[in-house]
Tab-separated table of C-alpha atoms and ligand atoms in Angstrom:
chain	number	residue	atom	x	y	z
A	7	MET	CA	0.000	0.000	0.000
A	8	LEU	CA	0.983	3.599	-0.524
A	9	ALA	CA	0.174	5.028	2.893
A	10	ASP	CA	1.230	8.317	4.421
A	11	SER	CA	1.728	9.227	8.052
A	12	TYR	CA	-1.723	10.867	8.256
A	13	GLY	CA	-3.573	7.639	7.466
A	14	ARG	CA	-4.327	8.395	3.823
A	15	VAL	CA	-3.763	5.719	1.187
A	16	ALA	CA	-2.960	6.629	-2.416
A	17	THR	CA	-4.902	4.490	-4.908
A	18	ASP	CA	-5.272	7.011	-7.743
A	19	LEU	CA	-2.199	7.449	-9.963
A	20	ARG	CA	-1.939	10.446	-12.293
A	21	VAL	CA	0.542	9.725	-15.059
A	22	SER	CA	1.891	12.639	-17.063
A	23	LEU	CA	2.880	11.356	-20.492
A	24	THR	CA	4.429	14.564	-21.813
A	25	ASP	CA	5.080	18.144	-20.699
A	26	ARG	CA	4.311	19.446	-24.199
A	27	CYS	CA	1.070	21.037	-25.257
A	28	ASN	CA	-0.604	22.485	-28.336
A	29	LEU	CA	-2.522	25.132	-26.351
A	30	ARG	CA	-1.249	27.909	-24.098
A	31	CYS	CA	-4.021	28.351	-21.507
A	32	SER	CA	-3.113	31.500	-19.620
A	33	TYR	CA	-3.691	29.896	-16.187
A	34	CYS	CA	-1.158	27.195	-17.089
A	35	MET	CA	1.490	28.364	-19.563
A	36	PRO	CA	3.087	31.527	-20.906
A	37	PRO	CA	2.316	32.478	-24.546
A	38	GLU	CA	5.735	31.357	-25.748
A	39	GLY	CA	5.374	27.909	-24.153
A	40	LEU	CA	8.032	26.395	-21.924
A	41	GLU	CA	11.344	24.695	-22.423
A	42	TRP	CA	10.233	21.139	-23.162
A	43	LEU	CA	12.008	18.129	-21.715
A	44	PRO	CA	14.602	16.567	-24.030
A	45	LYS	CA	13.380	13.245	-25.417
A	46	ASP	CA	15.915	11.131	-23.527
A	47	GLU	CA	14.709	12.528	-20.211
A	48	VAL	CA	11.119	11.443	-20.832
A	49	LEU	CA	10.238	7.926	-19.698
A	50	THR	CA	9.899	5.497	-22.584
A	51	ASP	CA	6.654	3.582	-23.120
A	52	ASP	CA	8.253	0.479	-21.575
A	53	GLU	CA	9.373	2.458	-18.523
A	54	VAL	CA	5.919	3.971	-18.043
A	55	ASN	CA	4.323	0.539	-18.419
A	56	ARG	CA	6.695	-0.982	-15.880
A	57	LEU	CA	5.977	1.712	-13.289
A	58	ILE	CA	2.237	1.364	-13.819
A	59	ARG	CA	2.544	-2.405	-13.405
A	60	ILE	CA	4.472	-1.955	-10.153
A	61	GLY	CA	1.870	0.563	-8.944
A	62	VAL	CA	-1.074	-1.705	-9.730
A	63	THR	CA	0.273	-5.136	-8.809
A	64	MET	CA	2.481	-4.236	-5.828
A	65	LEU	CA	1.251	-0.930	-4.412
A	66	GLY	CA	-2.542	-0.966	-4.536
A	67	ILE	CA	-3.128	1.541	-7.354
A	68	GLU	CA	-6.728	1.116	-8.523
A	69	GLU	CA	-7.200	4.006	-10.925
A	70	ILE	CA	-4.903	5.526	-13.534
A	71	ARG	CA	-5.452	8.881	-15.150
A	72	PHE	CA	-3.284	9.814	-18.126
A	73	THR	CA	-2.553	13.495	-18.382
A	74	GLY	CA	0.156	16.003	-19.271
A	75	GLY	CA	0.882	18.494	-20.884
A	76	GLU	CA	-1.394	17.204	-23.577
A	77	PRO	CA	-1.441	13.379	-23.435
A	78	LEU	CA	-2.859	13.021	-26.965
A	79	LEU	CA	0.530	14.300	-28.192
A	80	ARG	CA	2.174	11.132	-26.849
A	81	ARG	CA	2.616	8.757	-29.750
A	82	GLY	CA	2.474	5.596	-27.647
A	83	LEU	CA	-0.674	6.582	-25.740
A	84	THR	CA	-2.945	3.841	-27.077
A	85	GLY	CA	-0.372	1.139	-26.356
A	86	ILE	CA	0.174	2.437	-22.820
A	87	VAL	CA	-3.582	2.410	-22.189
A	88	ALA	CA	-3.804	-1.154	-23.543
A	89	ALA	CA	-0.923	-2.293	-21.305
A	90	SER	CA	-2.674	-0.790	-18.272
A	91	THR	CA	-6.047	-2.337	-18.973
A	92	ALA	CA	-4.399	-5.754	-19.475
A	93	LEU	CA	-3.143	-5.722	-15.871
A	94	ARG	CA	-4.847	-7.767	-13.163
A	95	PRO	CA	-6.445	-6.511	-11.017
A	96	ARG	CA	-7.592	-4.307	-13.880
A	97	PRO	CA	-7.316	-0.633	-12.956
A	98	GLN	CA	-9.892	1.947	-13.990
A	99	THR	CA	-8.402	4.181	-16.674
A	100	ALA	CA	-9.174	7.760	-17.622
A	101	LEU	CA	-7.656	10.530	-19.737
A	102	THR	CA	-7.566	14.278	-19.102
A	103	THR	CA	-7.185	16.099	-22.399
A	104	ASN	CA	-7.799	19.395	-24.124
A	105	GLY	CA	-9.728	17.392	-26.731
A	106	ILE	CA	-7.689	18.384	-29.801
A	107	GLY	CA	-7.406	15.252	-31.943
A	108	LEU	CA	-9.726	13.266	-29.696
A	109	ALA	CA	-12.385	12.890	-32.386
A	110	ARG	CA	-9.836	10.906	-34.407
A	111	THR	CA	-8.291	8.865	-31.577
A	112	ALA	CA	-11.333	8.140	-29.397
A	113	PRO	CA	-12.277	4.855	-31.144
A	114	ALA	CA	-8.734	3.447	-30.739
A	115	LEU	CA	-8.607	4.557	-27.101
A	116	ALA	CA	-11.945	2.897	-26.407
A	117	GLU	CA	-10.670	-0.234	-28.143
A	118	ALA	CA	-7.586	-0.171	-25.879
A	119	GLY	CA	-9.929	-0.271	-22.901
A	120	LEU	CA	-9.909	3.380	-21.793
A	121	ASP	CA	-12.894	3.879	-19.503
A	122	ARG	CA	-13.462	7.637	-19.443
A	123	VAL	CA	-12.275	11.059	-20.559
A	124	ASN	CA	-12.251	14.525	-19.033
A	125	VAL	CA	-12.082	17.264	-21.626
A	126	SER	CA	-11.109	20.791	-20.659
A	127	LEU	CA	-13.440	23.437	-22.058
A	128	ASP	CA	-13.421	26.984	-20.686
A	129	THR	CA	-15.556	28.831	-23.210
A	130	LEU	CA	-17.979	28.413	-26.100
A	131	ARG	CA	-16.891	31.644	-27.776
A	132	PRO	CA	-14.126	31.438	-30.391
A	133	ASP	CA	-12.788	34.902	-29.515
A	134	VAL	CA	-12.579	34.079	-25.806
A	135	PHE	CA	-10.980	30.710	-26.617
A	136	GLU	CA	-8.294	32.452	-28.619
A	137	ARG	CA	-7.682	34.940	-25.819
A	138	LEU	CA	-7.575	32.233	-23.152
A	139	ALA	CA	-5.782	29.394	-24.944
A	140	ARG	CA	-3.968	31.568	-27.509
A	141	ARG	CA	-4.904	29.254	-30.347
A	142	ARG	CA	-7.945	29.023	-32.674
A	143	ARG	CA	-8.935	25.470	-31.844
A	144	LEU	CA	-12.395	25.638	-30.263
A	145	PRO	CA	-14.096	23.592	-33.036
A	146	ASP	CA	-11.515	20.794	-32.554
A	147	VAL	CA	-12.269	20.654	-28.825
A	148	LEU	CA	-16.035	20.462	-29.364
A	149	GLU	CA	-15.568	17.775	-32.031
A	150	GLY	CA	-13.312	15.873	-29.653
A	151	MET	CA	-15.959	15.823	-26.961
A	152	ALA	CA	-18.588	14.607	-29.394
A	153	GLY	CA	-16.197	11.950	-30.734
A	154	ALA	CA	-15.500	10.674	-27.217
A	155	ALA	CA	-19.220	10.323	-26.525
A	156	THR	CA	-19.776	8.490	-29.823
A	157	ALA	CA	-16.903	6.115	-29.021
A	158	GLY	CA	-18.517	5.268	-25.693
A	159	LEU	CA	-15.949	6.989	-23.456
A	160	THR	CA	-18.771	8.052	-21.203
A	161	PRO	CA	-19.784	9.851	-19.168
A	162	VAL	CA	-17.745	12.594	-20.851
A	163	LYS	CA	-16.691	14.911	-18.056
A	164	VAL	CA	-15.851	18.521	-18.769
A	165	ASN	CA	-13.379	20.576	-16.703
A	166	THR	CA	-13.751	24.348	-16.671
A	167	VAL	CA	-11.502	26.941	-15.058
A	168	LEU	CA	-13.113	30.373	-14.744
A	169	MET	CA	-11.017	33.538	-15.017
A	170	ARG	CA	-12.386	36.843	-13.841
A	171	ASP	CA	-13.570	39.138	-16.653
A	172	VAL	CA	-12.488	36.564	-19.238
A	173	ASN	CA	-14.983	33.689	-19.131
A	174	ASP	CA	-16.653	33.860	-15.700
A	175	ALA	CA	-19.919	35.217	-17.116
A	176	GLU	CA	-20.184	32.115	-19.331
A	177	ALA	CA	-20.719	29.669	-16.459
A	178	PRO	CA	-24.492	29.226	-17.054
A	179	ASP	CA	-24.037	28.876	-20.845
A	180	LEU	CA	-21.334	26.242	-20.383
A	181	LEU	CA	-23.643	24.310	-18.086
A	182	ARG	CA	-26.514	24.523	-20.604
A	183	TYR	CA	-24.233	23.231	-23.358
A	184	CYS	CA	-23.068	20.304	-21.235
A	185	LEU	CA	-26.590	19.412	-20.101
A	186	ASP	CA	-27.816	19.503	-23.708
A	187	HIS	CA	-25.019	17.153	-24.818
A	188	GLY	CA	-25.094	14.768	-21.854
A	189	TYR	CA	-21.670	15.857	-20.535
A	190	GLN	CA	-20.914	16.212	-16.814
A	191	LEU	CA	-19.495	19.648	-16.069
A	192	ARG	CA	-17.179	20.429	-13.162
A	193	PHE	CA	-15.818	23.870	-12.427
A	194	ILE	CA	-12.293	23.918	-10.959
A	195	GLU	CA	-11.018	26.860	-8.948
A	196	GLN	CA	-7.896	28.333	-10.461
A	197	MET	CA	-4.828	27.279	-8.463
A	198	PRO	CA	-1.398	28.909	-8.173
A	199	LEU	CA	0.245	26.552	-10.640
A	200	ASP	CA	0.832	28.709	-13.701
A	201	ALA	CA	4.384	29.016	-14.980
A	202	GLN	CA	4.163	32.814	-15.031
A	203	HIS	CA	3.057	33.072	-11.366
A	204	GLY	CA	0.074	35.206	-12.390
A	205	TRP	CA	-2.427	33.673	-9.907
A	206	ARG	CA	-3.825	36.158	-7.395
A	207	ARG	CA	-5.977	35.263	-4.447
A	208	ASP	CA	-7.929	38.510	-4.666
A	209	THR	CA	-8.929	37.997	-8.294
A	210	MET	CA	-9.459	34.229	-8.488
A	211	VAL	CA	-13.055	33.118	-9.028
A	212	THR	CA	-14.108	31.220	-5.895
A	213	ALA	CA	-16.437	28.245	-5.526
A	214	ASP	CA	-18.955	30.537	-3.777
A	215	GLU	CA	-18.969	32.880	-6.758
A	216	ILE	CA	-19.337	30.025	-9.213
A	217	LEU	CA	-22.354	28.748	-7.275
A	218	ASP	CA	-23.852	32.268	-7.157
A	219	ARG	CA	-23.517	32.651	-10.915
A	220	LEU	CA	-25.063	29.246	-11.582
A	221	GLY	CA	-27.703	29.820	-8.918
A	222	ALA	CA	-28.953	32.886	-10.812
A	223	ALA	CA	-29.868	30.661	-13.776
A	224	TYR	CA	-30.606	27.236	-12.243
A	225	ARG	CA	-31.913	25.717	-9.048
A	226	LEU	CA	-29.034	23.875	-7.381
A	227	ASP	CA	-29.546	21.327	-4.600
A	228	PRO	CA	-26.711	19.447	-2.949
A	229	ALA	CA	-26.675	15.914	-4.401
A	230	ASP	CA	-27.684	13.148	-1.971
A	231	ASP	CA	-24.203	11.722	-1.782
A	232	HIS	CA	-22.906	15.119	-0.816
A	233	THR	CA	-20.099	13.623	1.248
A	234	ARG	CA	-17.233	14.166	-1.117
A	235	GLY	CA	-15.163	11.197	0.029
A	236	SER	CA	-11.933	11.372	-1.915
A	237	ALA	CA	-13.747	12.892	-4.922
A	238	PRO	CA	-12.891	16.570	-4.891
A	239	ALA	CA	-16.055	17.757	-6.666
A	240	GLU	CA	-19.033	18.874	-4.616
A	241	LEU	CA	-22.022	17.807	-6.698
A	242	PHE	CA	-25.326	19.652	-7.091
A	243	TYR	CA	-28.529	18.580	-8.816
A	244	VAL	CA	-29.485	21.047	-11.543
A	245	ASP	CA	-33.161	22.074	-11.592
A	246	GLY	CA	-34.157	19.018	-9.557
A	247	GLY	CA	-31.776	16.562	-11.297
A	248	PRO	CA	-30.957	13.902	-12.226
A	249	GLU	CA	-28.223	15.888	-14.007
A	250	THR	CA	-25.540	17.331	-11.775
A	251	VAL	CA	-22.859	19.991	-11.845
A	252	GLY	CA	-19.652	19.787	-9.830
A	253	VAL	CA	-17.565	22.462	-8.174
A	254	ILE	CA	-13.991	21.713	-7.162
A	255	GLY	CA	-12.915	24.283	-4.610
A	256	SER	CA	-9.281	23.272	-4.411
A	257	VAL	CA	-8.300	26.607	-2.870
A	258	THR	CA	-11.287	27.745	-0.798
A	259	ARG	CA	-12.701	24.286	0.050
A	260	PRO	CA	-9.635	22.062	0.198
A	261	PHE	CA	-10.014	18.294	0.358
A	262	CYS	CA	-6.443	17.352	1.312
A	263	GLY	CA	-7.612	15.248	4.287
A	264	ALA	CA	-9.260	12.787	1.899
A	265	CYS	CA	-6.664	12.922	-0.890
A	266	ASP	CA	-5.906	9.529	-2.451
A	267	ARG	CA	-3.681	10.716	-5.316
A	268	VAL	CA	-0.086	10.345	-6.288
A	269	ARG	CA	1.547	11.714	-9.415
A	270	LEU	CA	4.216	10.492	-11.820
A	271	THR	CA	5.797	13.163	-14.015
A	272	ALA	CA	6.839	12.570	-17.613
A	273	GLU	CA	10.489	12.252	-16.561
A	274	GLY	CA	9.776	9.783	-13.781
A	275	GLU	CA	9.491	11.869	-10.612
A	276	ILE	CA	6.955	10.843	-7.992
A	277	ARG	CA	5.074	13.820	-6.547
A	278	ASN	CA	2.940	13.115	-3.513
A	279	CYS	CA	0.990	16.393	-3.928
A	280	LEU	CA	0.301	18.905	-6.709
A	281	PHE	CA	1.967	21.462	-4.444
A	282	ALA	CA	4.863	19.312	-3.232
A	283	ARG	CA	8.222	21.039	-3.108
A	284	GLU	CA	10.100	17.756	-3.156
A	285	GLU	CA	9.984	14.829	-5.556
A	286	SER	CA	11.422	11.318	-5.724
A	287	ASP	CA	13.154	10.205	-8.875
A	288	LEU	CA	12.256	6.738	-10.148
A	289	ARG	CA	13.957	7.110	-13.523
A	290	ALA	CA	17.503	6.731	-12.210
A	291	PRO	CA	16.763	3.432	-10.429
A	292	LEU	CA	14.741	2.268	-13.453
A	293	ARG	CA	17.704	2.907	-15.735
A	294	SER	CA	20.330	1.482	-13.419
A	295	GLY	CA	18.839	-1.980	-13.053
A	296	ALA	CA	16.821	-1.676	-9.832
A	297	THR	CA	14.432	-4.517	-9.042
A	298	ASP	CA	10.666	-4.021	-8.925
A	299	GLU	CA	10.805	-4.274	-5.129
A	300	GLU	CA	13.522	-1.593	-4.889
A	301	ILE	CA	11.454	0.755	-7.036
A	302	ALA	CA	8.305	-0.010	-5.051
A	303	GLU	CA	10.151	0.737	-1.808
A	304	ARG	CA	11.309	4.115	-3.086
A	305	TRP	CA	7.759	4.893	-4.205
A	306	ARG	CA	6.344	3.916	-0.770
A	307	ALA	CA	8.827	6.239	0.931
A	308	ALA	CA	7.843	9.095	-1.406
A	309	VAL	CA	4.192	8.793	-0.412
A	310	ALA	CA	4.927	8.220	3.287
A	311	SER	CA	6.363	11.738	3.559
A	312	LYS	CA	3.244	13.462	2.174
A	313	LEU	CA	2.336	16.628	4.090
A	314	PRO	CA	-1.148	17.025	5.621
A	315	GLY	CA	-2.264	19.735	3.210
A	316	HIS	CA	-1.301	21.974	0.292
A	317	GLY	CA	-0.878	25.022	2.496
A	318	ILE	CA	-2.138	27.499	-0.148
A	319	ASN	CA	-3.932	29.365	2.588
A	320	ASP	CA	-0.893	29.570	4.906
A	321	PRO	CA	1.017	32.860	4.917
A	322	SER	CA	4.227	30.903	4.299
A	323	PHE	CA	2.881	29.213	1.121
A	324	LEU	CA	5.362	29.020	-1.732
A	325	GLN	CA	4.216	28.053	-5.210
A	326	PRO	CA	5.993	24.923	-6.490
A	327	SER	CA	8.580	25.619	-9.161
A	328	ARG	CA	6.950	23.112	-11.525
A	329	PRO	CA	3.909	24.457	-13.401
A	330	MET	CA	0.712	22.417	-13.836
A	331	SER	CA	1.623	21.322	-17.368
A	332	ALA	CA	4.852	19.722	-16.123
A	333	ILE	CA	3.220	18.059	-13.117
A	334	GLY	CA	0.184	16.414	-14.655
A	335	GLY	CA	-3.116	17.846	-13.487
B	16	LIG	N1	-3.817	19.350	-21.392
B	16	LIG	C1	-4.810	18.582	-20.725
B	16	LIG	C2	-6.007	19.428	-20.363
B	16	LIG	O1	-5.931	20.653	-20.445
B	16	LIG	O2	-7.021	18.841	-19.970
B	16	LIG	C3	-4.297	17.849	-19.491
B	16	LIG	C4	-3.345	18.578	-18.597
B	16	LIG	S1	-4.036	20.015	-17.785
B	16	LIG	C5	-2.651	20.534	-16.845
B	16	LIG	C6	-5.156	19.228	-16.634
B	16	LIG	C7	-6.218	20.110	-16.046
B	16	LIG	O3	-5.594	21.077	-15.237
B	16	LIG	C8	-7.055	20.873	-17.055
B	16	LIG	O4	-8.425	20.631	-16.811
B	16	LIG	C9	-6.735	22.314	-16.786
B	16	LIG	O5	-7.834	23.149	-16.995
B	16	LIG	C10	-6.321	22.265	-15.342
B	16	LIG	N2	-5.448	23.368	-14.936
B	16	LIG	C11	-4.320	23.809	-15.518
B	16	LIG	N3	-3.783	24.832	-14.834
B	16	LIG	C12	-4.600	25.044	-13.786
B	16	LIG	C13	-4.602	25.971	-12.704
B	16	LIG	N4	-3.656	26.888	-12.573
B	16	LIG	N5	-5.607	25.893	-11.795
B	16	LIG	C14	-6.587	24.968	-11.925
B	16	LIG	N6	-6.642	24.063	-12.915
B	16	LIG	C15	-5.668	24.111	-13.850
B	17	LIG	FE1	-2.166	22.688	-22.293
B	17	LIG	FE2	-3.875	21.617	-20.583
B	17	LIG	FE3	-2.121	23.497	-19.766
B	17	LIG	FE4	-4.133	24.208	-21.371
B	17	LIG	S1	-4.302	23.373	-19.285
B	17	LIG	S2	-1.957	24.784	-21.615
B	17	LIG	S3	-4.365	22.428	-22.628
B	17	LIG	S4	-1.624	21.469	-20.466
């Protein structure tokens, strides 16, 4: 098991397959992009597959989410998904993506056994998309979502980050769009994880504000299973249900006490928290002939030292040097 000293057990592995991306969302990356990892520093498909196998068969990992950067840019993605779903016990598998190219790849991903996708969509307006993501790709994202639904990667979940005076007024329209298409929308509070360090507590759009905006257009009732458990989204029935909308208040309503996640970066570092300031390298032991048990032991130690919370609300909080795109959200 991957247990920490506060009694939490990590069963949900987030695997970043690349730090590269074809968008430049302003809450994540600067317009010019970042210095990408050299190819030889990125784990190979075989290395990723071995670590996932160790996680699932030796360390109690039950769910794997592939992310990035943009995971659809990873050439070996389908093979990695297939290797994961062939493991026993079979882990649940999911993909977090910006949706570009998903319309084309969704059938192969479904064939490889992928269970679900989360697609990030922050606006329905092409001009706002271009301002926010600095690329003209909104139609590709919408096609990707539709393609995922057609391929059976359901329920399609949609992640939205609201930015003040950019897309915050669109919250009700985004919910209408998702309800009309059968997608499950979750709003995520913006976190201090952008490479440019542009996040500001006094301008971030809070969970309370998101609920106020939605509440002006819909009746929201806390869903029966309101206890969040380890799921960070607080769910609300929309206009009496059964459809729901989620709000993930990572900053103002933290859920660190129930966190069951651990992250593997594209170059093989284990991060026990999005906001961790320390990491544990598994690539060096992988490449120097370590046994599965030696790697598992290093991984256990990395999780054991997990801190009780992210500390964003402490005066001494320091943003991690790694931005979201290089961690794996
Ligand atoms: N490129 C893929 C995508 O956008 O879905 C996967 C990686 S992205 C880092 C994963 C998720 O993190 C996305 O839903 C994105 O909106 C979210 N994200 C990125 N930066 C964030 C930030 N500063 N605060 C909150 N969420 C953020
Ligand atoms: Fe790329 Fe995802 Fe970051 Fe947007 S949020 S820049 S799509 S990694």
